[in-house]
Amino acid sequence: MWKAVIFVSIVSLLHSTFSATQYRSYLRLVEQPFAGVLPLDILLQALLSLLLALVAIVNVCANFKEIRALDDLKYKSVETISNRASFYCFNHRGRLL
């Protein structure tokens, strides 16, 4: 369901982009200067579709971890916590002997 909401919100965001470009071309056509602010309906559509997309993306990717490290580490032993494969050194002088 949330993936469909993401799709709809992105389509709505693209529609608001298209509406903004159409508004700018309309202003050029009637030879009026652009005041720097888009109409309220275009701004609301863009902001609401952006917020909807953000909420849907957070709900799709909702596999968050706890901020406190103790909640994740309380079931692990000290040996598994301090075991880091990136610190293994296999290029040492012992292999030349």
mmCIF file of C-alpha atoms in Angstrom:
data_model
loop_
_atom_site.group_PDB
_atom_site.id
_atom_site.type_symbol
_atom_site.label_atom_id
_atom_site.label_comp_id
_atom_site.label_asym_id
_atom_site.label_seq_id
_atom_site.Cartn_x
_atom_site.Cartn_y
_atom_site.Cartn_z
ATOM 1 C CA MET A 1 0.000 0.000 0.000
ATOM 2 C CA TRP A 2 2.768 2.449 0.912
ATOM 3 C CA LYS A 3 4.510 1.861 -2.399
ATOM 4 C CA ALA A 4 1.354 2.970 -4.192
ATOM 5 C CA VAL A 5 1.264 6.072 -1.988
ATOM 6 C CA ILE A 6 4.883 6.790 -2.949
ATOM 7 C CA PHE A 7 3.980 6.451 -6.613
ATOM 8 C CA VAL A 8 0.944 8.738 -6.310
ATOM 9 C CA SER A 9 2.874 11.362 -4.369
ATOM 10 C CA ILE A 10 5.732 11.390 -6.888
ATOM 11 C CA VAL A 11 3.243 11.731 -9.743
ATOM 12 C CA SER A 12 1.592 14.585 -7.847
ATOM 13 C CA LEU A 13 4.978 16.228 -7.316
ATOM 14 C CA LEU A 14 5.732 15.931 -11.028
ATOM 15 C CA HIS A 15 2.324 17.424 -11.790
ATOM 16 C CA SER A 16 3.027 20.407 -9.553
ATOM 17 C CA THR A 17 6.360 20.877 -11.332
ATOM 18 C CA PHE A 18 4.595 20.827 -14.673
ATOM 19 C CA SER A 19 2.003 23.300 -13.364
ATOM 20 C CA ALA A 20 4.754 25.657 -12.199
ATOM 21 C CA THR A 21 6.431 25.608 -15.606
ATOM 22 C CA GLN A 22 3.074 26.176 -17.303
ATOM 23 C CA TYR A 23 2.414 29.132 -15.001
ATOM 24 C CA ARG A 24 5.799 30.651 -15.845
ATOM 25 C CA SER A 25 5.190 30.224 -19.569
ATOM 26 C CA TYR A 26 1.724 31.789 -19.154
ATOM 27 C CA LEU A 27 3.304 34.821 -17.485
ATOM 28 C CA ARG A 28 5.754 35.161 -20.361
ATOM 29 C CA LEU A 29 2.891 34.883 -22.837
ATOM 30 C CA VAL A 30 0.876 37.704 -21.261
ATOM 31 C CA GLU A 31 4.101 39.680 -20.693
ATOM 32 C CA GLN A 32 3.805 39.968 -16.934
ATOM 33 C CA PRO A 33 6.859 39.826 -14.674
ATOM 34 C CA PHE A 34 7.347 36.868 -12.376
ATOM 35 C CA ALA A 35 6.927 38.059 -8.790
ATOM 36 C CA GLY A 36 8.982 35.186 -7.365
ATOM 37 C CA VAL A 37 6.023 33.387 -5.783
ATOM 38 C CA LEU A 38 3.992 30.624 -7.361
ATOM 39 C CA PRO A 39 0.222 30.423 -6.875
ATOM 40 C CA LEU A 40 -0.921 28.940 -3.594
ATOM 41 C CA ASP A 41 -2.498 25.827 -5.125
ATOM 42 C CA ILE A 42 0.774 24.822 -6.802
ATOM 43 C CA LEU A 43 2.747 25.406 -3.601
ATOM 44 C CA LEU A 44 0.285 23.419 -1.502
ATOM 45 C CA GLN A 45 0.258 20.544 -3.966
ATOM 46 C CA ALA A 46 4.052 20.426 -4.027
ATOM 47 C CA LEU A 47 4.418 20.571 -0.249
ATOM 48 C CA LEU A 48 1.672 18.041 0.469
ATOM 49 C CA SER A 49 2.972 15.579 -2.095
ATOM 50 C CA LEU A 50 6.494 15.973 -0.696
ATOM 51 C CA LEU A 51 5.302 15.330 2.858
ATOM 52 C CA LEU A 52 3.213 12.373 1.727
ATOM 53 C CA ALA A 53 6.198 10.896 -0.100
ATOM 54 C CA LEU A 54 8.409 11.326 2.959
ATOM 55 C CA VAL A 55 5.904 9.638 5.266
ATOM 56 C CA ALA A 56 5.397 6.774 2.832
ATOM 57 C CA ILE A 57 9.144 6.255 2.352
ATOM 58 C CA VAL A 58 9.679 6.171 6.111
ATOM 59 C CA ASN A 59 6.908 3.579 6.456
ATOM 60 C CA VAL A 60 8.351 1.431 3.674
ATOM 61 C CA CYS A 61 11.842 1.531 5.185
ATOM 62 C CA ALA A 62 10.747 1.344 8.815
ATOM 63 C CA ASN A 63 13.349 -1.170 9.970
ATOM 64 C CA PHE A 64 15.057 1.289 12.305
ATOM 65 C CA LYS A 65 17.476 0.411 15.071
ATOM 66 C CA GLU A 66 17.449 1.814 18.562
ATOM 67 C CA ILE A 67 19.490 4.913 19.222
ATOM 68 C CA ARG A 68 20.777 3.476 22.473
ATOM 69 C CA ALA A 69 23.490 0.925 21.738
ATOM 70 C CA LEU A 70 22.787 -1.057 24.903
ATOM 71 C CA ASP A 71 19.477 -2.313 23.558
ATOM 72 C CA ASP A 72 21.212 -4.021 20.629
ATOM 73 C CA LEU A 73 24.274 -5.173 22.548
ATOM 74 C CA LYS A 74 22.722 -6.629 25.711
ATOM 75 C CA TYR A 75 22.354 -10.114 24.179
ATOM 76 C CA LYS A 76 25.889 -10.264 22.739
ATOM 77 C CA SER A 77 29.003 -11.420 24.524
ATOM 78 C CA VAL A 78 32.150 -9.335 24.868
ATOM 79 C CA GLU A 79 33.996 -11.558 22.388
ATOM 80 C CA THR A 80 31.488 -10.949 19.609
ATOM 81 C CA ILE A 81 31.395 -7.210 20.269
ATOM 82 C CA SER A 82 35.164 -6.734 20.069
ATOM 83 C CA ASN A 83 35.581 -9.044 17.064
ATOM 84 C CA ARG A 84 36.194 -6.791 14.075
ATOM 85 C CA ALA A 85 37.295 -8.364 10.808
ATOM 86 C CA SER A 86 38.583 -5.052 9.494
ATOM 87 C CA PHE A 87 41.436 -5.138 12.028
ATOM 88 C CA TYR A 88 42.749 -8.535 10.926
ATOM 89 C CA CYS A 89 46.216 -8.183 9.424
ATOM 90 C CA PHE A 90 47.328 -10.906 7.022
ATOM 91 C CA ASN A 91 50.160 -8.990 5.366
ATOM 92 C CA HIS A 92 52.896 -9.273 7.965
ATOM 93 C CA ARG A 93 56.504 -10.455 8.015
ATOM 94 C CA GLY A 94 55.599 -13.905 9.354
ATOM 95 C CA ARG A 95 54.559 -15.183 5.941
ATOM 96 C CA LEU A 96 58.066 -14.540 4.562
ATOM 97 C CA LEU A 97 59.729 -16.871 7.103
#
